[in-house]
Amino acid sequence: GESVGLHLPTLSVQEGDNSIINCAYSNSASDYFIWYKQESGKGPQFIIDIRSNMDKRQGQRVTVLLNKTVKHLSLQIAATQPGDSAVYFCADKAAGNKLTFGGGTRVLVKP
Amino acid sequence: KAGVTQTPRYLIKTRGQQVTLSCSPISGHRSVSWYQQTPGQGLQFLFEYFSETQRNKGNFPGRFSGRQFSNSRSEMNVSTLELGDSALYLCASSLEGGPNTNEKLFFGSGTQLSVL
């Protein structure tokens, strides 16, 4: 992922709406991608991952989309709930290399 | 199964002091990685230990060190603390592969270190 610096981008979403969180990565050799969720006072928790031989993968209320052409990853959360309020990180890695984390996006769910 | 446990939860130190942080991985996990998380730099990889040996290392100065014990528990040490070392230090465990593989990393809640 690419670091987005000191100020986290913030996505405000109404409860019940769908959320889309975007992430750009820079290494064209990256073949594995992962999304983590970090709630206040906790460590990152795994949400979903995808390998480069896929362009879409679905989990429970979440979908990850991968566009290798433009090196872009997105996480879609369906029917966003208050418990989804957190910072979301994407991470990518190339074979034999370490996982590289992006700077994160804060999601605020409005009741 | 208990998750990754880090102690202490919070630490306040002064410049020049040294600090030791502890991490107990998930039972059966043999790889332990350490990360520094700051608002400005995000999550930065410090090092990874497997079978009591440092297997991978990030780009941090030698003041940052670690070790792993035979029960896979790990400690990291920061000597001669600087103000810029203030951060959340996260430990992550995985079965065997660590952050250089596609194995999932399981994170603890971290130790929040403040250097005054």
PDB file of C-alpha atoms in Angstrom:
ATOM      1  CA  GLY A   1       0.000   0.000   0.000  1.00  0.00           C
ATOM      2  CA  GLU A   2       0.979   3.626  -0.293  1.00  0.00           C
ATOM      3  CA  SER A   3       1.303   5.736   2.826  1.00  0.00           C
ATOM      4  CA  VAL A   4      -1.205   8.553   2.937  1.00  0.00           C
ATOM      5  CA  GLY A   5       0.708  10.569   5.515  1.00  0.00           C
ATOM      6  CA  LEU A   6      -0.269  12.155   8.787  1.00  0.00           C
ATOM      7  CA  HIS A   7      -3.968  12.787   8.168  1.00  0.00           C
ATOM      8  CA  LEU A   8      -6.048   9.714   7.638  1.00  0.00           C
ATOM      9  CA  PRO A   9      -8.648  10.061   4.898  1.00  0.00           C
ATOM     10  CA  THR A  10     -12.077   9.681   6.433  1.00  0.00           C
ATOM     11  CA  LEU A  11     -15.186   8.141   4.969  1.00  0.00           C
ATOM     12  CA  SER A  12     -18.467   9.104   6.637  1.00  0.00           C
ATOM     13  CA  VAL A  13     -21.310   6.769   5.826  1.00  0.00           C
ATOM     14  CA  GLN A  14     -24.899   6.502   6.952  1.00  0.00           C
ATOM     15  CA  GLU A  15     -25.820   3.348   8.833  1.00  0.00           C
ATOM     16  CA  GLY A  16     -27.331   0.884   6.398  1.00  0.00           C
ATOM     17  CA  ASP A  17     -25.594   2.326   3.344  1.00  0.00           C
ATOM     18  CA  ASN A  18     -22.780   0.580   1.484  1.00  0.00           C
ATOM     19  CA  SER A  19     -19.172   1.706   2.016  1.00  0.00           C
ATOM     20  CA  ILE A  20     -16.374   1.632  -0.503  1.00  0.00           C
ATOM     21  CA  ILE A  21     -12.807   2.039   0.701  1.00  0.00           C
ATOM     22  CA  ASN A  22     -10.087   2.497  -1.881  1.00  0.00           C
ATOM     23  CA  CYS A  23      -6.410   1.682  -1.852  1.00  0.00           C
ATOM     24  CA  ALA A  24      -3.620   2.177  -4.356  1.00  0.00           C
ATOM     25  CA  TYR A  25      -0.499   0.057  -4.351  1.00  0.00           C
ATOM     26  CA  SER A  26       2.754   0.741  -6.120  1.00  0.00           C
ATOM     27  CA  ASN A  27       4.475  -2.594  -6.650  1.00  0.00           C
ATOM     28  CA  SER A  28       3.383  -4.172  -9.921  1.00  0.00           C
ATOM     29  CA  ALA A  29       4.931  -7.473  -8.736  1.00  0.00           C
ATOM     30  CA  SER A  30       2.535  -7.712  -5.768  1.00  0.00           C
ATOM     31  CA  ASP A  31       0.521 -10.911  -5.957  1.00  0.00           C
ATOM     32  CA  TYR A  32      -1.243 -11.028  -2.620  1.00  0.00           C
ATOM     33  CA  PHE A  33      -3.491  -8.407  -1.047  1.00  0.00           C
ATOM     34  CA  ILE A  34      -5.201  -8.201   2.295  1.00  0.00           C
ATOM     35  CA  TRP A  35      -7.544  -5.899   4.204  1.00  0.00           C
ATOM     36  CA  TYR A  36      -7.331  -5.334   7.939  1.00  0.00           C
ATOM     37  CA  LYS A  37      -9.708  -3.522  10.285  1.00  0.00           C
ATOM     38  CA  GLN A  38      -8.384  -1.732  13.346  1.00  0.00           C
ATOM     39  CA  GLU A  39     -10.800  -0.589  16.014  1.00  0.00           C
ATOM     40  CA  SER A  40      -9.817   1.959  18.614  1.00  0.00           C
ATOM     41  CA  GLY A  41      -7.520   0.440  21.219  1.00  0.00           C
ATOM     42  CA  LYS A  42      -7.076  -2.812  19.350  1.00  0.00           C
ATOM     43  CA  GLY A  43      -4.659  -4.337  16.903  1.00  0.00           C
ATOM     44  CA  PRO A  44      -5.493  -4.905  13.223  1.00  0.00           C
ATOM     45  CA  GLN A  45      -7.886  -7.775  12.499  1.00  0.00           C
ATOM     46  CA  PHE A  46      -7.944  -9.729   9.242  1.00  0.00           C
ATOM     47  CA  ILE A  47     -11.021  -9.070   7.092  1.00  0.00           C
ATOM     48  CA  ILE A  48     -10.421 -10.607   3.680  1.00  0.00           C
ATOM     49  CA  ASP A  49      -7.617 -11.387   1.264  1.00  0.00           C
ATOM     50  CA  ILE A  50      -7.269 -11.890  -2.478  1.00  0.00           C
ATOM     51  CA  ARG A  51      -4.599 -13.264  -4.765  1.00  0.00           C
ATOM     52  CA  SER A  52      -3.613 -11.695  -8.049  1.00  0.00           C
ATOM     53  CA  ASN A  53      -5.205 -14.473 -10.120  1.00  0.00           C
ATOM     54  CA  MET A  54      -8.607 -13.181  -9.007  1.00  0.00           C
ATOM     55  CA  ASP A  55     -10.287  -9.812  -9.459  1.00  0.00           C
ATOM     56  CA  LYS A  56     -13.110 -10.228  -6.950  1.00  0.00           C
ATOM     57  CA  ARG A  57     -13.660 -12.116  -3.741  1.00  0.00           C
ATOM     58  CA  GLN A  58     -16.630 -12.032  -1.408  1.00  0.00           C
ATOM     59  CA  GLY A  59     -16.897 -12.592   2.309  1.00  0.00           C
ATOM     60  CA  GLN A  60     -19.588 -11.947   4.828  1.00  0.00           C
ATOM     61  CA  ARG A  61     -20.916  -8.459   3.962  1.00  0.00           C
ATOM     62  CA  VAL A  62     -17.548  -7.588   2.393  1.00  0.00           C
ATOM     63  CA  THR A  63     -16.241  -7.738  -1.144  1.00  0.00           C
ATOM     64  CA  VAL A  64     -12.709  -7.019  -2.297  1.00  0.00           C
ATOM     65  CA  LEU A  65     -12.069  -5.904  -5.869  1.00  0.00           C
ATOM     66  CA  LEU A  66      -8.650  -5.950  -7.472  1.00  0.00           C
ATOM     67  CA  ASN A  67      -7.701  -4.031 -10.600  1.00  0.00           C
ATOM     68  CA  LYS A  68      -4.136  -4.947 -11.440  1.00  0.00           C
ATOM     69  CA  THR A  69      -4.071  -2.731 -14.520  1.00  0.00           C
ATOM     70  CA  VAL A  70      -4.263   0.430 -12.428  1.00  0.00           C
ATOM     71  CA  LYS A  71      -2.893  -1.130  -9.232  1.00  0.00           C
ATOM     72  CA  HIS A  72      -6.045  -0.455  -7.271  1.00  0.00           C
ATOM     73  CA  LEU A  73      -7.777  -2.378  -4.542  1.00  0.00           C
ATOM     74  CA  SER A  74     -11.154  -1.652  -2.965  1.00  0.00           C
ATOM     75  CA  LEU A  75     -13.149  -2.978  -0.067  1.00  0.00           C
ATOM     76  CA  GLN A  76     -16.910  -2.802  -0.194  1.00  0.00           C
ATOM     77  CA  ILE A  77     -18.926  -3.185   2.993  1.00  0.00           C
ATOM     78  CA  ALA A  78     -22.611  -3.862   2.527  1.00  0.00           C
ATOM     79  CA  ALA A  79     -25.221  -2.424   4.890  1.00  0.00           C
ATOM     80  CA  THR A  80     -22.665  -0.630   7.057  1.00  0.00           C
ATOM     81  CA  GLN A  81     -23.229  -0.970  10.786  1.00  0.00           C
ATOM     82  CA  PRO A  82     -21.970   1.072  13.775  1.00  0.00           C
ATOM     83  CA  GLY A  83     -19.545  -1.760  14.567  1.00  0.00           C
ATOM     84  CA  ASP A  84     -17.875  -1.149  11.220  1.00  0.00           C
ATOM     85  CA  SER A  85     -16.486   2.179  12.478  1.00  0.00           C
ATOM     86  CA  ALA A  86     -12.729   1.666  12.453  1.00  0.00           C
ATOM     87  CA  VAL A  87      -9.563   2.317  10.475  1.00  0.00           C
ATOM     88  CA  TYR A  88      -9.160   0.039   7.469  1.00  0.00           C
ATOM     89  CA  PHE A  89      -5.746  -0.873   6.070  1.00  0.00           C
ATOM     90  CA  CYS A  90      -4.853  -2.505   2.832  1.00  0.00           C
ATOM     91  CA  ALA A  91      -1.592  -4.394   2.503  1.00  0.00           C
ATOM     92  CA  ASP A  92       0.159  -5.976  -0.438  1.00  0.00           C
ATOM     93  CA  LYS A  93       3.149  -8.214  -0.995  1.00  0.00           C
ATOM     94  CA  ALA A  94       5.194  -9.708  -3.765  1.00  0.00           C
ATOM     95  CA  ALA A  95       6.533 -13.252  -3.589  1.00  0.00           C
ATOM     96  CA  GLY A  96       9.312 -13.501  -1.032  1.00  0.00           C
ATOM     97  CA  ASN A  97       8.812  -9.935   0.143  1.00  0.00           C
ATOM     98  CA  LYS A  98       7.234  -8.580   3.283  1.00  0.00           C
ATOM     99  CA  LEU A  99       3.680  -7.393   3.595  1.00  0.00           C
ATOM    100  CA  THR A 100       3.547  -3.604   3.045  1.00  0.00           C
ATOM    101  CA  PHE A 101       0.743  -1.692   4.716  1.00  0.00           C
ATOM    102  CA  GLY A 102      -1.036   1.356   3.386  1.00  0.00           C
ATOM    103  CA  GLY A 103      -1.736   4.398   5.538  1.00  0.00           C
ATOM    104  CA  GLY A 104      -5.342   3.512   6.347  1.00  0.00           C
ATOM    105  CA  THR A 105      -8.811   5.012   5.911  1.00  0.00           C
ATOM    106  CA  ARG A 106     -11.032   5.928   8.827  1.00  0.00           C
ATOM    107  CA  VAL A 107     -14.681   4.919   8.460  1.00  0.00           C
ATOM    108  CA  LEU A 108     -17.258   6.740  10.581  1.00  0.00           C
ATOM    109  CA  VAL A 109     -20.743   5.305  10.613  1.00  0.00           C
ATOM    110  CA  LYS A 110     -23.486   7.828  11.344  1.00  0.00           C
ATOM    111  CA  PRO A 111     -26.623   6.511  13.075  1.00  0.00           C
TER     112      PRO A 111
ATOM    113  CA  LYS B   1      -7.873 -20.290  21.907  1.00  0.00           C
ATOM    114  CA  ALA B   2      -6.350 -17.142  23.410  1.00  0.00           C
ATOM    115  CA  GLY B   3      -5.223 -14.464  20.993  1.00  0.00           C
ATOM    116  CA  VAL B   4      -1.923 -12.655  20.856  1.00  0.00           C
ATOM    117  CA  THR B   5      -1.190 -11.076  24.231  1.00  0.00           C
ATOM    118  CA  GLN B   6       1.018  -8.036  24.666  1.00  0.00           C
ATOM    119  CA  THR B   7       2.198  -6.532  27.914  1.00  0.00           C
ATOM    120  CA  PRO B   8       2.251  -3.931  29.216  1.00  0.00           C
ATOM    121  CA  ARG B   9      -0.638  -2.102  27.578  1.00  0.00           C
ATOM    122  CA  TYR B  10       0.794   1.342  28.250  1.00  0.00           C
ATOM    123  CA  LEU B  11       4.265   2.606  29.097  1.00  0.00           C
ATOM    124  CA  ILE B  12       5.646   6.040  29.835  1.00  0.00           C
ATOM    125  CA  LYS B  13       9.408   6.498  29.707  1.00  0.00           C
ATOM    126  CA  THR B  14      11.840   9.377  29.468  1.00  0.00           C
ATOM    127  CA  ARG B  15      14.488  10.010  26.843  1.00  0.00           C
ATOM    128  CA  GLY B  16      17.592   7.899  27.288  1.00  0.00           C
ATOM    129  CA  GLN B  17      15.865   5.090  29.141  1.00  0.00           C
ATOM    130  CA  GLN B  18      15.402   1.628  27.760  1.00  0.00           C
ATOM    131  CA  VAL B  19      12.228  -0.435  27.545  1.00  0.00           C
ATOM    132  CA  THR B  20      11.258  -4.086  27.107  1.00  0.00           C
ATOM    133  CA  LEU B  21       7.929  -5.145  25.615  1.00  0.00           C
ATOM    134  CA  SER B  22       6.524  -8.653  25.745  1.00  0.00           C
ATOM    135  CA  CYS B  23       4.438 -10.709  23.343  1.00  0.00           C
ATOM    136  CA  SER B  24       2.845 -14.128  23.755  1.00  0.00           C
ATOM    137  CA  PRO B  25       1.729 -15.550  20.396  1.00  0.00           C
ATOM    138  CA  ILE B  26      -1.304 -17.704  19.756  1.00  0.00           C
ATOM    139  CA  SER B  27      -0.663 -21.231  21.005  1.00  0.00           C
ATOM    140  CA  GLY B  28       1.047 -23.232  18.285  1.00  0.00           C
ATOM    141  CA  HIS B  29       2.248 -20.174  16.354  1.00  0.00           C
ATOM    142  CA  ARG B  30       5.995 -20.087  15.946  1.00  0.00           C
ATOM    143  CA  SER B  31       6.508 -16.887  13.972  1.00  0.00           C
ATOM    144  CA  VAL B  32       6.374 -13.571  15.824  1.00  0.00           C
ATOM    145  CA  SER B  33       6.697 -10.225  14.068  1.00  0.00           C
ATOM    146  CA  TRP B  34       6.921  -6.755  15.537  1.00  0.00           C
ATOM    147  CA  TYR B  35       5.572  -3.548  14.001  1.00  0.00           C
ATOM    148  CA  GLN B  36       5.735   0.110  14.944  1.00  0.00           C
ATOM    149  CA  GLN B  37       2.590   2.130  14.282  1.00  0.00           C
ATOM    150  CA  THR B  38       2.632   5.926  14.230  1.00  0.00           C
ATOM    151  CA  PRO B  39       0.203   8.452  12.714  1.00  0.00           C
ATOM    152  CA  GLY B  40       2.869   9.743  10.354  1.00  0.00           C
ATOM    153  CA  GLN B  41       4.454   6.505   9.137  1.00  0.00           C
ATOM    154  CA  GLY B  42       1.676   3.964   9.524  1.00  0.00           C
ATOM    155  CA  LEU B  43       2.633   0.346  10.189  1.00  0.00           C
ATOM    156  CA  GLN B  44       6.358  -0.239   9.836  1.00  0.00           C
ATOM    157  CA  PHE B  45       7.941  -3.697  10.085  1.00  0.00           C
ATOM    158  CA  LEU B  46      10.616  -4.037  12.761  1.00  0.00           C
ATOM    159  CA  PHE B  47      11.640  -7.703  12.708  1.00  0.00           C
ATOM    160  CA  GLU B  48      10.409 -11.268  12.731  1.00  0.00           C
ATOM    161  CA  TYR B  49      11.481 -14.192  14.874  1.00  0.00           C
ATOM    162  CA  PHE B  50      11.095 -17.897  14.198  1.00  0.00           C
ATOM    163  CA  SER B  51      12.575 -20.764  16.195  1.00  0.00           C
ATOM    164  CA  GLU B  52      14.394 -18.325  18.488  1.00  0.00           C
ATOM    165  CA  THR B  53      16.188 -16.729  15.508  1.00  0.00           C
ATOM    166  CA  GLN B  54      15.684 -13.396  13.822  1.00  0.00           C
ATOM    167  CA  ARG B  55      14.542 -14.342  10.333  1.00  0.00           C
ATOM    168  CA  ASN B  56      13.726 -10.923   8.871  1.00  0.00           C
ATOM    169  CA  LYS B  57      14.605  -7.381   9.763  1.00  0.00           C
ATOM    170  CA  GLY B  58      13.196  -3.988   8.797  1.00  0.00           C
ATOM    171  CA  ASN B  59      14.994  -0.671   8.481  1.00  0.00           C
ATOM    172  CA  PHE B  60      15.260   0.362  12.102  1.00  0.00           C
ATOM    173  CA  PRO B  61      18.427   1.345  13.987  1.00  0.00           C
ATOM    174  CA  GLY B  62      20.286  -1.086  16.203  1.00  0.00           C
ATOM    175  CA  ARG B  63      18.639   0.448  19.291  1.00  0.00           C
ATOM    176  CA  PHE B  64      15.700  -1.781  18.426  1.00  0.00           C
ATOM    177  CA  SER B  65      16.315  -5.426  19.182  1.00  0.00           C
ATOM    178  CA  GLY B  66      14.371  -8.504  20.057  1.00  0.00           C
ATOM    179  CA  ARG B  67      14.518 -12.107  20.994  1.00  0.00           C
ATOM    180  CA  GLN B  68      12.342 -15.177  21.049  1.00  0.00           C
ATOM    181  CA  PHE B  69      12.220 -17.895  23.640  1.00  0.00           C
ATOM    182  CA  SER B  70      11.784 -21.635  23.210  1.00  0.00           C
ATOM    183  CA  ASN B  71       8.053 -21.329  23.962  1.00  0.00           C
ATOM    184  CA  SER B  72       7.771 -18.805  21.060  1.00  0.00           C
ATOM    185  CA  ARG B  73       7.152 -15.875  23.391  1.00  0.00           C
ATOM    186  CA  SER B  74       9.024 -12.816  22.215  1.00  0.00           C
ATOM    187  CA  GLU B  75      10.376  -9.602  23.675  1.00  0.00           C
ATOM    188  CA  MET B  76      11.533  -6.471  21.993  1.00  0.00           C
ATOM    189  CA  ASN B  77      13.862  -3.946  23.527  1.00  0.00           C
ATOM    190  CA  VAL B  78      14.465  -0.314  22.683  1.00  0.00           C
ATOM    191  CA  SER B  79      17.546   1.256  24.210  1.00  0.00           C
ATOM    192  CA  THR B  80      18.375   4.944  24.581  1.00  0.00           C
ATOM    193  CA  LEU B  81      14.825   6.036  23.925  1.00  0.00           C
ATOM    194  CA  GLU B  82      14.152   9.066  21.741  1.00  0.00           C
ATOM    195  CA  LEU B  83      11.022  11.192  21.539  1.00  0.00           C
ATOM    196  CA  GLY B  84      10.358   9.791  18.064  1.00  0.00           C
ATOM    197  CA  ASP B  85      10.058   6.286  19.481  1.00  0.00           C
ATOM    198  CA  SER B  86       6.642   7.170  20.878  1.00  0.00           C
ATOM    199  CA  ALA B  87       4.316   4.794  19.073  1.00  0.00           C
ATOM    200  CA  LEU B  88       2.032   1.806  19.305  1.00  0.00           C
ATOM    201  CA  TYR B  89       4.137  -1.345  19.117  1.00  0.00           C
ATOM    202  CA  LEU B  90       2.246  -4.279  17.684  1.00  0.00           C
ATOM    203  CA  CYS B  91       3.136  -7.912  17.768  1.00  0.00           C
ATOM    204  CA  ALA B  92       1.731 -10.365  15.227  1.00  0.00           C
ATOM    205  CA  SER B  93       1.965 -14.129  15.185  1.00  0.00           C
ATOM    206  CA  SER B  94       1.475 -16.705  12.471  1.00  0.00           C
ATOM    207  CA  LEU B  95       1.886 -20.466  12.267  1.00  0.00           C
ATOM    208  CA  GLU B  96       5.278 -20.625  10.626  1.00  0.00           C
ATOM    209  CA  GLY B  97       5.517 -18.483   7.528  1.00  0.00           C
ATOM    210  CA  GLY B  98       5.517 -14.943   8.873  1.00  0.00           C
ATOM    211  CA  PRO B  99       5.059 -11.706   6.905  1.00  0.00           C
ATOM    212  CA  ASN B 100       7.076 -12.934   3.918  1.00  0.00           C
ATOM    213  CA  THR B 101       4.425 -15.537   3.117  1.00  0.00           C
ATOM    214  CA  ASN B 102       0.689 -15.458   2.540  1.00  0.00           C
ATOM    215  CA  GLU B 103      -0.007 -16.784   6.019  1.00  0.00           C
ATOM    216  CA  LYS B 104      -2.447 -14.643   7.965  1.00  0.00           C
ATOM    217  CA  LEU B 105      -0.971 -12.473  10.667  1.00  0.00           C
ATOM    218  CA  PHE B 106      -2.831 -12.245  13.962  1.00  0.00           C
ATOM    219  CA  PHE B 107      -2.160  -9.029  15.859  1.00  0.00           C
ATOM    220  CA  GLY B 108      -2.188  -8.242  19.536  1.00  0.00           C
ATOM    221  CA  SER B 109      -3.660  -5.010  20.911  1.00  0.00           C
ATOM    222  CA  GLY B 110      -0.244  -3.435  21.186  1.00  0.00           C
ATOM    223  CA  THR B 111       1.794  -1.563  23.730  1.00  0.00           C
ATOM    224  CA  GLN B 112       1.392   2.212  23.613  1.00  0.00           C
ATOM    225  CA  LEU B 113       4.793   3.717  24.402  1.00  0.00           C
ATOM    226  CA  SER B 114       5.109   7.396  25.246  1.00  0.00           C
ATOM    227  CA  VAL B 115       8.582   8.894  25.513  1.00  0.00           C
ATOM    228  CA  LEU B 116       8.763  12.200  27.395  1.00  0.00           C
TER     229      LEU B 116
END
